[in-house]
PDB file of C-alpha atoms in Angstrom:
ATOM      1  CA  UNK A   1       2.627   9.861 -37.934  1.00 77.00           C
ATOM      2  CA  UNK A   2       5.236   9.899 -35.392  1.00 83.00           C
ATOM      3  CA  UNK A   3       4.053   7.012 -33.554  1.00 87.00           C
ATOM      4  CA  UNK A   4       5.780   4.211 -35.661  1.00 90.00           C
ATOM      5  CA  UNK A   5       9.192   5.759 -35.746  1.00 92.00           C
ATOM      6  CA  UNK A   6       8.912   6.492 -32.000  1.00 92.00           C
ATOM      7  CA  UNK A   7       7.746   2.894 -31.243  1.00 92.00           C
ATOM      8  CA  UNK A   8      10.506   1.325 -33.416  1.00 93.00           C
ATOM      9  CA  UNK A   9      13.241   3.538 -31.565  1.00 94.00           C
ATOM     10  CA  UNK A  10      11.766   2.389 -28.181  1.00 93.00           C
ATOM     11  CA  UNK A  11      11.800  -1.204 -29.223  1.00 93.00           C
ATOM     12  CA  UNK A  12      15.193  -0.824 -30.730  1.00 94.00           C
ATOM     13  CA  UNK A  13      16.435   1.031 -27.213  1.00 93.00           C
ATOM     14  CA  UNK A  14      14.651  -1.695 -25.108  1.00 91.00           C
ATOM     15  CA  UNK A  15      16.260  -4.573 -27.006  1.00 91.00           C
ATOM     16  CA  UNK A  16      19.765  -3.096 -26.673  1.00 91.00           C
ATOM     17  CA  UNK A  17      19.333  -2.636 -23.117  1.00 90.00           C
ATOM     18  CA  UNK A  18      18.287  -6.161 -22.570  1.00 85.00           C
ATOM     19  CA  UNK A  19      21.092  -7.551 -24.338  1.00 86.00           C
ATOM     20  CA  UNK A  20      23.371  -5.713 -22.046  1.00 83.00           C
ATOM     21  CA  UNK A  21      21.795  -7.076 -18.733  1.00 83.00           C
ATOM     22  CA  UNK A  22      23.930  -9.471 -16.731  1.00 80.00           C
ATOM     23  CA  UNK A  23      22.658 -13.237 -17.364  1.00 78.00           C
ATOM     24  CA  UNK A  24      19.522 -14.472 -16.155  1.00 76.00           C
ATOM     25  CA  UNK A  25      20.231 -15.643 -12.207  1.00 74.00           C
ATOM     26  CA  UNK A  26      23.612 -14.155 -12.010  1.00 79.00           C
ATOM     27  CA  UNK A  27      23.380 -11.401  -9.576  1.00 78.00           C
ATOM     28  CA  UNK A  28      26.464  -9.581  -8.839  1.00 79.00           C
ATOM     29  CA  UNK A  29      25.583  -6.485  -6.730  1.00 81.00           C
ATOM     30  CA  UNK A  30      28.311  -6.021  -3.932  1.00 84.00           C
ATOM     31  CA  UNK A  31      26.051  -4.349  -1.519  1.00 83.00           C
ATOM     32  CA  UNK A  32      23.173  -7.303  -1.528  1.00 80.00           C
ATOM     33  CA  UNK A  33      25.670 -10.067  -1.606  1.00 82.00           C
ATOM     34  CA  UNK A  34      27.287  -8.734   1.691  1.00 84.00           C
ATOM     35  CA  UNK A  35      24.251  -8.086   3.484  1.00 82.00           C
ATOM     36  CA  UNK A  36      23.199 -11.616   2.718  1.00 80.00           C
ATOM     37  CA  UNK A  37      26.070 -12.928   4.474  1.00 81.00           C
ATOM     38  CA  UNK A  38      26.357 -10.393   7.408  1.00 81.00           C
ATOM     39  CA  UNK A  39      22.602  -9.739   7.925  1.00 76.00           C
ATOM     40  CA  UNK A  40      21.459 -12.646   9.905  1.00 75.00           C
ATOM     41  CA  UNK A  41      24.527 -12.525  12.363  1.00 73.00           C
ATOM     42  CA  UNK A  42      24.321  -8.977  12.836  1.00 74.00           C
ATOM     43  CA  UNK A  43      20.399  -8.402  13.423  1.00 72.00           C
ATOM     44  CA  UNK A  44      19.179 -11.899  13.727  1.00 77.00           C
ATOM     45  CA  UNK A  45      16.314 -11.114  11.553  1.00 75.00           C
ATOM     46  CA  UNK A  46      15.189 -14.082   9.182  1.00 79.00           C
ATOM     47  CA  UNK A  47      13.638 -11.869   6.758  1.00 79.00           C
ATOM     48  CA  UNK A  48      16.747  -9.947   5.407  1.00 79.00           C
ATOM     49  CA  UNK A  49      14.508  -7.105   3.774  1.00 81.00           C
ATOM     50  CA  UNK A  50      13.283  -6.085   6.812  1.00 81.00           C
ATOM     51  CA  UNK A  51      16.931  -5.029   8.502  1.00 81.00           C
ATOM     52  CA  UNK A  52      17.793  -3.486   5.037  1.00 81.00           C
ATOM     53  CA  UNK A  53      14.939  -1.126   4.928  1.00 81.00           C
ATOM     54  CA  UNK A  54      14.709  -0.181   8.536  1.00 80.00           C
ATOM     55  CA  UNK A  55      18.325  -0.532   9.526  1.00 78.00           C
ATOM     56  CA  UNK A  56      20.958  -0.658   7.014  1.00 80.00           C
ATOM     57  CA  UNK A  57      19.164   2.125   4.891  1.00 81.00           C
ATOM     58  CA  UNK A  58      16.981   3.160   7.566  1.00 78.00           C
ATOM     59  CA  UNK A  59      17.130   6.815   7.076  1.00 82.00           C
ATOM     60  CA  UNK A  60      15.958   6.420   3.478  1.00 85.00           C
ATOM     61  CA  UNK A  61      12.991   4.663   4.896  1.00 83.00           C
ATOM     62  CA  UNK A  62      12.247   7.476   7.304  1.00 83.00           C
ATOM     63  CA  UNK A  63      12.063   9.888   4.336  1.00 84.00           C
ATOM     64  CA  UNK A  64       9.391   7.464   2.802  1.00 84.00           C
ATOM     65  CA  UNK A  65       7.460   7.326   5.733  1.00 84.00           C
ATOM     66  CA  UNK A  66       7.292  11.166   5.838  1.00 85.00           C
ATOM     67  CA  UNK A  67       6.170  11.220   2.070  1.00 87.00           C
ATOM     68  CA  UNK A  68       3.192   9.340   3.271  1.00 84.00           C
ATOM     69  CA  UNK A  69       2.425  11.165   5.913  1.00 85.00           C
ATOM     70  CA  UNK A  70       2.794  14.383   4.064  1.00 86.00           C
ATOM     71  CA  UNK A  71       0.463  13.354   1.362  1.00 85.00           C
ATOM     72  CA  UNK A  72      -2.197  12.047   3.933  1.00 84.00           C
ATOM     73  CA  UNK A  73      -2.086  15.517   5.694  1.00 85.00           C
ATOM     74  CA  UNK A  74      -2.317  17.315   2.100  1.00 86.00           C
ATOM     75  CA  UNK A  75      -5.198  15.444   1.138  1.00 82.00           C
ATOM     76  CA  UNK A  76      -7.124  15.921   4.147  1.00 81.00           C
ATOM     77  CA  UNK A  77      -6.537  19.736   4.124  1.00 83.00           C
ATOM     78  CA  UNK A  78      -7.365  20.139   0.506  1.00 81.00           C
ATOM     79  CA  UNK A  79     -10.434  18.068   0.508  1.00 78.00           C
ATOM     80  CA  UNK A  80     -11.995  19.164   4.007  1.00 76.00           C
ATOM     81  CA  UNK A  81     -11.426  22.922   2.870  1.00 73.00           C
ATOM     82  CA  UNK A  82     -14.456  22.281   0.234  1.00 69.00           C
ATOM     83  CA  UNK A  83     -17.142  20.759   2.588  1.00 65.00           C
ATOM     84  CA  UNK A  84     -19.540  22.818   5.084  1.00 59.00           C
ATOM     85  CA  UNK A  85     -21.520  21.384   8.085  1.00 55.00           C
ATOM     86  CA  UNK A  86     -24.784  21.457   6.363  1.00 54.00           C
ATOM     87  CA  UNK A  87     -23.839  19.294   3.528  1.00 59.00           C
ATOM     88  CA  UNK A  88     -22.263  16.652   5.856  1.00 61.00           C
ATOM     89  CA  UNK A  89     -25.421  16.088   7.737  1.00 62.00           C
ATOM     90  CA  UNK A  90     -27.203  15.752   4.204  1.00 64.00           C
ATOM     91  CA  UNK A  91     -24.119  13.146   3.191  1.00 64.00           C
ATOM     92  CA  UNK A  92     -25.081  10.936   6.344  1.00 64.00           C
ATOM     93  CA  UNK A  93     -28.523  10.431   5.287  1.00 66.00           C
ATOM     94  CA  UNK A  94     -27.320   9.536   1.750  1.00 66.00           C
ATOM     95  CA  UNK A  95     -24.966   7.170   3.369  1.00 66.00           C
ATOM     96  CA  UNK A  96     -27.762   5.396   5.089  1.00 65.00           C
ATOM     97  CA  UNK A  97     -29.713   5.205   1.936  1.00 66.00           C
ATOM     98  CA  UNK A  98     -26.783   3.840   0.073  1.00 64.00           C
ATOM     99  CA  UNK A  99     -26.480   0.667   2.725  1.00 63.00           C
ATOM    100  CA  UNK A 100     -29.927  -0.448   1.298  1.00 64.00           C
ATOM    101  CA  UNK A 101     -28.479  -0.412  -2.361  1.00 67.00           C
ATOM    102  CA  UNK A 102     -25.833  -2.851  -1.868  1.00 66.00           C
ATOM    103  CA  UNK A 103     -26.636  -6.522  -2.690  1.00 70.00           C
ATOM    104  CA  UNK A 104     -26.898  -8.752   0.244  1.00 75.00           C
ATOM    105  CA  UNK A 105     -24.032 -11.371  -0.760  1.00 77.00           C
ATOM    106  CA  UNK A 106     -21.744  -8.429  -1.274  1.00 77.00           C
ATOM    107  CA  UNK A 107     -22.590  -7.163   2.060  1.00 78.00           C
ATOM    108  CA  UNK A 108     -22.209 -10.816   3.791  1.00 80.00           C
ATOM    109  CA  UNK A 109     -18.694 -11.365   1.905  1.00 81.00           C
ATOM    110  CA  UNK A 110     -17.269  -7.864   3.103  1.00 80.00           C
ATOM    111  CA  UNK A 111     -18.666  -8.663   6.599  1.00 80.00           C
ATOM    112  CA  UNK A 112     -17.017 -12.181   6.608  1.00 84.00           C
ATOM    113  CA  UNK A 113     -13.714 -10.906   5.374  1.00 85.00           C
ATOM    114  CA  UNK A 114     -13.180  -7.979   7.960  1.00 85.00           C
ATOM    115  CA  UNK A 115     -11.944 -10.120  10.684  1.00 87.00           C
ATOM    116  CA  UNK A 116      -9.461 -12.244   8.792  1.00 89.00           C
ATOM    117  CA  UNK A 117      -8.031  -9.052   7.246  1.00 87.00           C
ATOM    118  CA  UNK A 118      -7.591  -7.504  10.572  1.00 89.00           C
ATOM    119  CA  UNK A 119      -5.928 -10.715  11.854  1.00 91.00           C
ATOM    120  CA  UNK A 120      -3.782 -11.013   8.797  1.00 88.00           C
ATOM    121  CA  UNK A 121      -2.621  -7.296   9.015  1.00 87.00           C
ATOM    122  CA  UNK A 122      -1.777  -7.656  12.640  1.00 88.00           C
ATOM    123  CA  UNK A 123       0.061 -10.908  11.963  1.00 89.00           C
ATOM    124  CA  UNK A 124       2.050  -9.465   8.973  1.00 87.00           C
ATOM    125  CA  UNK A 125       3.128  -6.224  10.943  1.00 85.00           C
ATOM    126  CA  UNK A 126       4.199  -8.304  13.920  1.00 84.00           C
ATOM    127  CA  UNK A 127       6.409 -10.841  11.908  1.00 85.00           C
ATOM    128  CA  UNK A 128       7.893  -8.274   9.720  1.00 79.00           C
ATOM    129  CA  UNK A 129      11.286  -9.193  10.846  1.00 79.00           C
ATOM    130  CA  UNK A 130      10.736 -13.246  10.570  1.00 82.00           C
ATOM    131  CA  UNK A 131       8.825 -13.649   7.429  1.00 82.00           C
ATOM    132  CA  UNK A 132       8.136 -11.399   4.270  1.00 82.00           C
ATOM    133  CA  UNK A 133       5.988  -8.575   4.959  1.00 79.00           C
ATOM    134  CA  UNK A 134       6.071  -5.658   7.674  1.00 79.00           C
ATOM    135  CA  UNK A 135       4.723  -2.550   8.747  1.00 78.00           C
ATOM    136  CA  UNK A 136       4.034  -1.152   5.419  1.00 83.00           C
ATOM    137  CA  UNK A 137       2.339  -4.290   3.910  1.00 85.00           C
ATOM    138  CA  UNK A 138       0.555  -5.073   7.151  1.00 86.00           C
ATOM    139  CA  UNK A 139      -0.572  -1.535   7.407  1.00 85.00           C
ATOM    140  CA  UNK A 140      -2.272  -1.538   4.137  1.00 85.00           C
ATOM    141  CA  UNK A 141      -3.948  -4.690   4.905  1.00 86.00           C
ATOM    142  CA  UNK A 142      -5.259  -3.158   8.081  1.00 86.00           C
ATOM    143  CA  UNK A 143      -6.554  -0.320   6.060  1.00 85.00           C
ATOM    144  CA  UNK A 144      -8.156  -2.511   3.542  1.00 84.00           C
ATOM    145  CA  UNK A 145     -10.249  -4.264   6.809  1.00 84.00           C
ATOM    146  CA  UNK A 146     -11.927  -0.659   7.035  1.00 82.00           C
ATOM    147  CA  UNK A 147     -12.410  -0.152   3.327  1.00 81.00           C
ATOM    148  CA  UNK A 148     -14.319  -3.790   3.149  1.00 81.00           C
ATOM    149  CA  UNK A 149     -16.854  -1.968   6.030  1.00 80.00           C
ATOM    150  CA  UNK A 150     -17.195   0.660   3.365  1.00 77.00           C
ATOM    151  CA  UNK A 151     -17.823  -1.700   0.537  1.00 74.00           C
ATOM    152  CA  UNK A 152     -20.433  -3.701   2.378  1.00 74.00           C
ATOM    153  CA  UNK A 153     -22.467  -0.638   2.206  1.00 67.00           C
ATOM    154  CA  UNK A 154     -21.779   0.599   5.697  1.00 63.00           C
ATOM    155  CA  UNK A 155     -20.535   4.041   4.954  1.00 59.00           C
ATOM    156  CA  UNK A 156     -22.015   5.154   8.374  1.00 59.00           C
ATOM    157  CA  UNK A 157     -20.389   2.336  10.007  1.00 62.00           C
ATOM    158  CA  UNK A 158     -17.199   3.029   8.170  1.00 64.00           C
ATOM    159  CA  UNK A 159     -17.104   6.383  10.046  1.00 64.00           C
ATOM    160  CA  UNK A 160     -17.823   4.759  13.327  1.00 65.00           C
ATOM    161  CA  UNK A 161     -14.953   2.028  12.999  1.00 65.00           C
ATOM    162  CA  UNK A 162     -12.655   4.871  11.819  1.00 65.00           C
ATOM    163  CA  UNK A 163     -13.218   8.105  13.445  1.00 72.00           C
ATOM    164  CA  UNK A 164     -11.154  10.705  11.878  1.00 73.00           C
ATOM    165  CA  UNK A 165      -9.517  12.119  15.101  1.00 76.00           C
ATOM    166  CA  UNK A 166      -8.571   8.345  15.635  1.00 76.00           C
ATOM    167  CA  UNK A 167      -6.886   8.339  12.313  1.00 76.00           C
ATOM    168  CA  UNK A 168      -4.927  11.302  12.469  1.00 76.00           C
ATOM    169  CA  UNK A 169      -3.819  10.290  15.837  1.00 75.00           C
ATOM    170  CA  UNK A 170      -2.629   6.759  14.446  1.00 74.00           C
ATOM    171  CA  UNK A 171      -0.823   8.680  11.331  1.00 75.00           C
ATOM    172  CA  UNK A 172       0.971  11.017  13.577  1.00 74.00           C
ATOM    173  CA  UNK A 173       1.709   8.773  16.370  1.00 74.00           C
ATOM    174  CA  UNK A 174       2.942   6.118  13.830  1.00 74.00           C
ATOM    175  CA  UNK A 175       5.082   8.787  12.189  1.00 75.00           C
ATOM    176  CA  UNK A 176       6.582  10.194  15.431  1.00 74.00           C
ATOM    177  CA  UNK A 177       7.205   6.812  16.950  1.00 75.00           C
ATOM    178  CA  UNK A 178       9.488   6.010  13.763  1.00 73.00           C
ATOM    179  CA  UNK A 179      11.316   9.446  14.307  1.00 75.00           C
ATOM    180  CA  UNK A 180      11.474   8.825  18.088  1.00 75.00           C
ATOM    181  CA  UNK A 181      13.403   5.217  17.498  1.00 73.00           C
ATOM    182  CA  UNK A 182      15.615   6.919  15.272  1.00 72.00           C
ATOM    183  CA  UNK A 183      16.384   9.397  17.717  1.00 73.00           C
ATOM    184  CA  UNK A 184      16.920   6.848  20.388  1.00 72.00           C
ATOM    185  CA  UNK A 185      19.658   5.540  18.235  1.00 70.00           C
ATOM    186  CA  UNK A 186      21.524   8.892  18.518  1.00 70.00           C
ATOM    187  CA  UNK A 187      20.769   9.132  22.342  1.00 70.00           C
ATOM    188  CA  UNK A 188      21.678   5.406  23.343  1.00 71.00           C
ATOM    189  CA  UNK A 189      23.597   4.071  20.307  1.00 67.00           C
ATOM    190  CA  UNK A 190      26.271   5.512  18.122  1.00 71.00           C
ATOM    191  CA  UNK A 191      23.971   7.132  15.101  1.00 68.00           C
ATOM    192  CA  UNK A 192      20.124   7.675  14.272  1.00 69.00           C
ATOM    193  CA  UNK A 193      18.483   4.351  14.002  1.00 69.00           C
ATOM    194  CA  UNK A 194      21.640   2.482  15.509  1.00 72.00           C
ATOM    195  CA  UNK A 195      20.178  -0.793  17.393  1.00 72.00           C
ATOM    196  CA  UNK A 196      19.948  -0.037  21.318  1.00 69.00           C
ATOM    197  CA  UNK A 197      17.803  -3.028  22.024  1.00 70.00           C
ATOM    198  CA  UNK A 198      18.780  -6.356  22.803  1.00 70.00           C
ATOM    199  CA  UNK A 199      18.882  -8.542  19.883  1.00 72.00           C
ATOM    200  CA  UNK A 200      17.091 -11.401  21.551  1.00 71.00           C
ATOM    201  CA  UNK A 201      16.999 -15.181  20.171  1.00 72.00           C
ATOM    202  CA  UNK A 202      16.791 -15.725  16.297  1.00 71.00           C
ATOM    203  CA  UNK A 203      13.086 -16.474  14.944  1.00 70.00           C
ATOM    204  CA  UNK A 204      11.506 -15.451  18.243  1.00 72.00           C
ATOM    205  CA  UNK A 205       8.641 -12.919  17.829  1.00 71.00           C
ATOM    206  CA  UNK A 206      10.409 -10.402  20.204  1.00 74.00           C
ATOM    207  CA  UNK A 207      13.974 -10.580  18.553  1.00 73.00           C
ATOM    208  CA  UNK A 208      16.037  -8.605  16.099  1.00 72.00           C
ATOM    209  CA  UNK A 209      16.340  -5.420  18.162  1.00 75.00           C
ATOM    210  CA  UNK A 210      14.351  -2.653  17.224  1.00 78.00           C
ATOM    211  CA  UNK A 211      12.910  -3.909  14.068  1.00 80.00           C
ATOM    212  CA  UNK A 212       9.531  -5.222  15.537  1.00 81.00           C
ATOM    213  CA  UNK A 213       9.120  -1.492  17.251  1.00 80.00           C
ATOM    214  CA  UNK A 214       9.807   0.241  14.023  1.00 83.00           C
ATOM    215  CA  UNK A 215       7.394  -2.175  12.073  1.00 85.00           C
ATOM    216  CA  UNK A 216       4.791  -1.508  14.674  1.00 84.00           C
ATOM    217  CA  UNK A 217       5.118   2.161  14.274  1.00 84.00           C
ATOM    218  CA  UNK A 218       5.300   2.071  10.469  1.00 83.00           C
ATOM    219  CA  UNK A 219       2.179  -0.319  10.632  1.00 86.00           C
ATOM    220  CA  UNK A 220      -0.084   2.259  12.537  1.00 84.00           C
ATOM    221  CA  UNK A 221       1.289   5.214  10.532  1.00 84.00           C
ATOM    222  CA  UNK A 222       0.310   3.320   7.163  1.00 85.00           C
ATOM    223  CA  UNK A 223      -2.817   1.941   8.369  1.00 84.00           C
ATOM    224  CA  UNK A 224      -4.074   5.622   9.651  1.00 82.00           C
ATOM    225  CA  UNK A 225      -2.540   7.343   6.679  1.00 84.00           C
ATOM    226  CA  UNK A 226      -4.404   5.055   4.045  1.00 84.00           C
ATOM    227  CA  UNK A 227      -7.287   4.959   5.628  1.00 83.00           C
ATOM    228  CA  UNK A 228      -7.447   8.750   6.136  1.00 83.00           C
ATOM    229  CA  UNK A 229      -6.994   9.328   2.387  1.00 82.00           C
ATOM    230  CA  UNK A 230      -9.821   7.072   1.462  1.00 80.00           C
ATOM    231  CA  UNK A 231     -12.244   8.371   3.994  1.00 78.00           C
ATOM    232  CA  UNK A 232     -11.524  11.673   2.509  1.00 78.00           C
ATOM    233  CA  UNK A 233     -12.206  10.467  -0.634  1.00 77.00           C
ATOM    234  CA  UNK A 234     -15.289   8.728   0.529  1.00 75.00           C
ATOM    235  CA  UNK A 235     -16.573  11.835   1.936  1.00 73.00           C
ATOM    236  CA  UNK A 236     -16.351  13.770  -1.217  1.00 71.00           C
ATOM    237  CA  UNK A 237     -18.382  11.096  -3.160  1.00 69.00           C
ATOM    238  CA  UNK A 238     -21.095  11.160  -0.580  1.00 68.00           C
ATOM    239  CA  UNK A 239     -21.223  14.822  -0.603  1.00 64.00           C
ATOM    240  CA  UNK A 240     -21.039  15.180  -4.297  1.00 57.00           C
ATOM    241  CA  UNK A 241     -24.040  12.513  -4.592  1.00 54.00           C
ATOM    242  CA  UNK A 242     -26.314  14.488  -2.475  1.00 51.00           C
ATOM    243  CA  UNK A 243     -25.578  17.984  -4.285  1.00 49.00           C
ATOM    244  CA  UNK A 244     -26.353  16.184  -7.674  1.00 44.00           C
TER     245      UNK A 244
ATOM    246  CA  UNK B   1      14.206 -19.263 -15.909  1.00 74.00           C
ATOM    247  CA  UNK B   2      11.419 -22.049 -15.311  1.00 83.00           C
ATOM    248  CA  UNK B   3       8.384 -22.537 -17.296  1.00 86.00           C
ATOM    249  CA  UNK B   4       6.353 -21.015 -14.524  1.00 87.00           C
ATOM    250  CA  UNK B   5       8.494 -17.946 -14.400  1.00 87.00           C
ATOM    251  CA  UNK B   6       8.196 -17.512 -18.346  1.00 87.00           C
ATOM    252  CA  UNK B   7       4.403 -17.919 -18.027  1.00 90.00           C
ATOM    253  CA  UNK B   8       4.094 -15.202 -15.518  1.00 89.00           C
ATOM    254  CA  UNK B   9       6.107 -12.911 -17.632  1.00 89.00           C
ATOM    255  CA  UNK B  10       3.800 -13.647 -20.889  1.00 91.00           C
ATOM    256  CA  UNK B  11       1.097 -13.048 -18.694  1.00 92.00           C
ATOM    257  CA  UNK B  12       2.267  -9.949 -17.419  1.00 92.00           C
ATOM    258  CA  UNK B  13       2.787  -8.520 -20.791  1.00 91.00           C
ATOM    259  CA  UNK B  14      -0.639  -9.511 -21.836  1.00 92.00           C
ATOM    260  CA  UNK B  15      -2.325  -8.117 -18.799  1.00 91.00           C
ATOM    261  CA  UNK B  16      -0.085  -4.676 -19.408  1.00 90.00           C
ATOM    262  CA  UNK B  17      -1.776  -4.751 -22.890  1.00 90.00           C
ATOM    263  CA  UNK B  18      -4.890  -5.260 -21.746  1.00 91.00           C
ATOM    264  CA  UNK B  19      -4.895  -2.426 -19.300  1.00 90.00           C
ATOM    265  CA  UNK B  20      -3.643   0.142 -22.023  1.00 89.00           C
ATOM    266  CA  UNK B  21      -6.267  -1.112 -24.628  1.00 90.00           C
ATOM    267  CA  UNK B  22      -9.340  -0.844 -22.153  1.00 88.00           C
ATOM    268  CA  UNK B  23     -10.548   2.711 -22.947  1.00 87.00           C
ATOM    269  CA  UNK B  24     -13.232   3.261 -20.359  1.00 88.00           C
ATOM    270  CA  UNK B  25     -11.336   4.551 -17.195  1.00 86.00           C
ATOM    271  CA  UNK B  26     -13.669   2.679 -14.568  1.00 85.00           C
ATOM    272  CA  UNK B  27     -13.391  -0.693 -16.540  1.00 88.00           C
ATOM    273  CA  UNK B  28      -9.758   0.201 -16.566  1.00 89.00           C
ATOM    274  CA  UNK B  29      -9.398   0.234 -12.901  1.00 88.00           C
ATOM    275  CA  UNK B  30     -10.653  -3.180 -12.526  1.00 88.00           C
ATOM    276  CA  UNK B  31      -8.449  -4.441 -15.201  1.00 91.00           C
ATOM    277  CA  UNK B  32      -5.515  -2.724 -13.371  1.00 90.00           C
ATOM    278  CA  UNK B  33      -6.413  -4.341 -10.528  1.00 89.00           C
ATOM    279  CA  UNK B  34      -6.178  -7.810 -12.103  1.00 90.00           C
ATOM    280  CA  UNK B  35      -2.898  -6.988 -13.622  1.00 91.00           C
ATOM    281  CA  UNK B  36      -1.767  -5.877  -9.938  1.00 90.00           C
ATOM    282  CA  UNK B  37      -2.455  -9.633  -9.283  1.00 90.00           C
ATOM    283  CA  UNK B  38      -0.471 -10.824 -12.067  1.00 92.00           C
ATOM    284  CA  UNK B  39       2.598  -8.597 -11.105  1.00 92.00           C
ATOM    285  CA  UNK B  40       2.285 -10.028  -7.593  1.00 91.00           C
ATOM    286  CA  UNK B  41       2.397 -13.658  -8.882  1.00 91.00           C
ATOM    287  CA  UNK B  42       5.609 -12.508 -11.069  1.00 92.00           C
ATOM    288  CA  UNK B  43       7.255 -11.090  -7.835  1.00 91.00           C
ATOM    289  CA  UNK B  44       6.600 -14.186  -5.905  1.00 90.00           C
ATOM    290  CA  UNK B  45       7.784 -16.465  -8.610  1.00 90.00           C
ATOM    291  CA  UNK B  46      11.071 -14.511  -8.825  1.00 86.00           C
ATOM    292  CA  UNK B  47      11.737 -14.715  -5.115  1.00 84.00           C
ATOM    293  CA  UNK B  48      10.465 -11.339  -3.978  1.00 85.00           C
ATOM    294  CA  UNK B  49       7.720 -12.091  -1.620  1.00 85.00           C
ATOM    295  CA  UNK B  50       8.043  -8.576   0.223  1.00 84.00           C
ATOM    296  CA  UNK B  51       7.291  -6.864  -2.929  1.00 86.00           C
ATOM    297  CA  UNK B  52       4.601  -9.184  -3.700  1.00 88.00           C
ATOM    298  CA  UNK B  53       2.831  -8.466  -0.436  1.00 85.00           C
ATOM    299  CA  UNK B  54       3.092  -4.731  -1.052  1.00 84.00           C
ATOM    300  CA  UNK B  55       1.843  -5.127  -4.718  1.00 88.00           C
ATOM    301  CA  UNK B  56      -0.918  -6.984  -3.610  1.00 85.00           C
ATOM    302  CA  UNK B  57      -2.025  -4.503  -1.203  1.00 81.00           C
ATOM    303  CA  UNK B  58      -1.351  -1.507  -3.176  1.00 82.00           C
ATOM    304  CA  UNK B  59      -1.784  -2.474  -6.791  1.00 83.00           C
ATOM    305  CA  UNK B  60      -4.693  -4.709  -6.384  1.00 79.00           C
ATOM    306  CA  UNK B  61      -6.667  -2.761  -3.455  1.00 77.00           C
ATOM    307  CA  UNK B  62      -5.643   0.906  -2.877  1.00 78.00           C
ATOM    308  CA  UNK B  63      -4.654   1.974  -6.388  1.00 84.00           C
ATOM    309  CA  UNK B  64      -7.898   0.935  -7.973  1.00 84.00           C
ATOM    310  CA  UNK B  65     -10.114   2.054  -4.974  1.00 81.00           C
ATOM    311  CA  UNK B  66      -8.541   5.639  -5.339  1.00 80.00           C
ATOM    312  CA  UNK B  67      -8.965   5.732  -9.039  1.00 85.00           C
ATOM    313  CA  UNK B  68     -12.749   4.771  -8.780  1.00 82.00           C
ATOM    314  CA  UNK B  69     -13.059   7.266  -5.864  1.00 78.00           C
ATOM    315  CA  UNK B  70     -11.577   9.978  -7.987  1.00 80.00           C
ATOM    316  CA  UNK B  71     -13.537   9.138 -11.264  1.00 83.00           C
ATOM    317  CA  UNK B  72     -16.773   9.090  -9.236  1.00 78.00           C
ATOM    318  CA  UNK B  73     -15.819  12.811  -8.137  1.00 74.00           C
ATOM    319  CA  UNK B  74     -14.894  13.911 -11.286  1.00 78.00           C
ATOM    320  CA  UNK B  75     -18.332  12.572 -13.134  1.00 76.00           C
ATOM    321  CA  UNK B  76     -20.445  14.205 -10.357  1.00 70.00           C
ATOM    322  CA  UNK B  77     -18.624  17.522 -10.538  1.00 66.00           C
ATOM    323  CA  UNK B  78     -19.398  17.184 -14.694  1.00 68.00           C
ATOM    324  CA  UNK B  79     -23.009  16.296 -13.964  1.00 61.00           C
ATOM    325  CA  UNK B  80     -23.615  19.374 -11.815  1.00 54.00           C
TER     326      UNK B  80
END
């Protein structure tokens, strides 16, 4: 009964909002237009999004980074409290049995895609300041490489290529790396995240000051955190399958 | 606005509807993943390649995978 009036009201509001928008293709944000002109000269990064996220508004990104860190840690704490050793052994048997169930073309496709995913992820992380992409995007691509191993039915190998201590280490080291670079700005520069490294030559792999370093630490952190979250969920799925 | 951008907008509108009208959650996860690809194309055509990359990795890989894993956990909980 209430649905139709609500839809009409919402539609009217949307139409009203859209008519008040600036004309298509006419951007007038002062911040964006200014950065477009100064970013290349100031930071020598050809992908302007990168200095914006890691430098001009870097402290925001530091906060976002720790949101993901907290989410991964929370996931691990909540889900691990539910599992016990006995069931974990049973789960690895179950995992071995599952490997047989996956169809061969799926296994072949997953196996073929793992290496390209790793290379692409590393490329996207390393070239964050030059081309679109960066630590976050590259990190998730790297995490998807380990997920491909799982999709290929290799739950045991999934654990082998991404052992939990290593994931936790990557998560922590990446987050700490970002924070340390930020503090480095306080120590060697003027403020937190102030650039304290040479800017180098534009379009070189090692240029744009701290940006490659920040991209690398975010890449490690994101790859670790996403894989950790997924591996905790995978564990749960295997445990429960066994209990049924 | 170019014809390609208009086409992408229409496809995203259709895709969004498809996600909403798919009622089975596990099928919905797959449809949402395809919708993620459409969104990535849209972002790319509107000259936001950075956002498009994030969208591809998060919207089409990470999100549907987590939905599927969470669903399988819920279902197994119901069975036992």
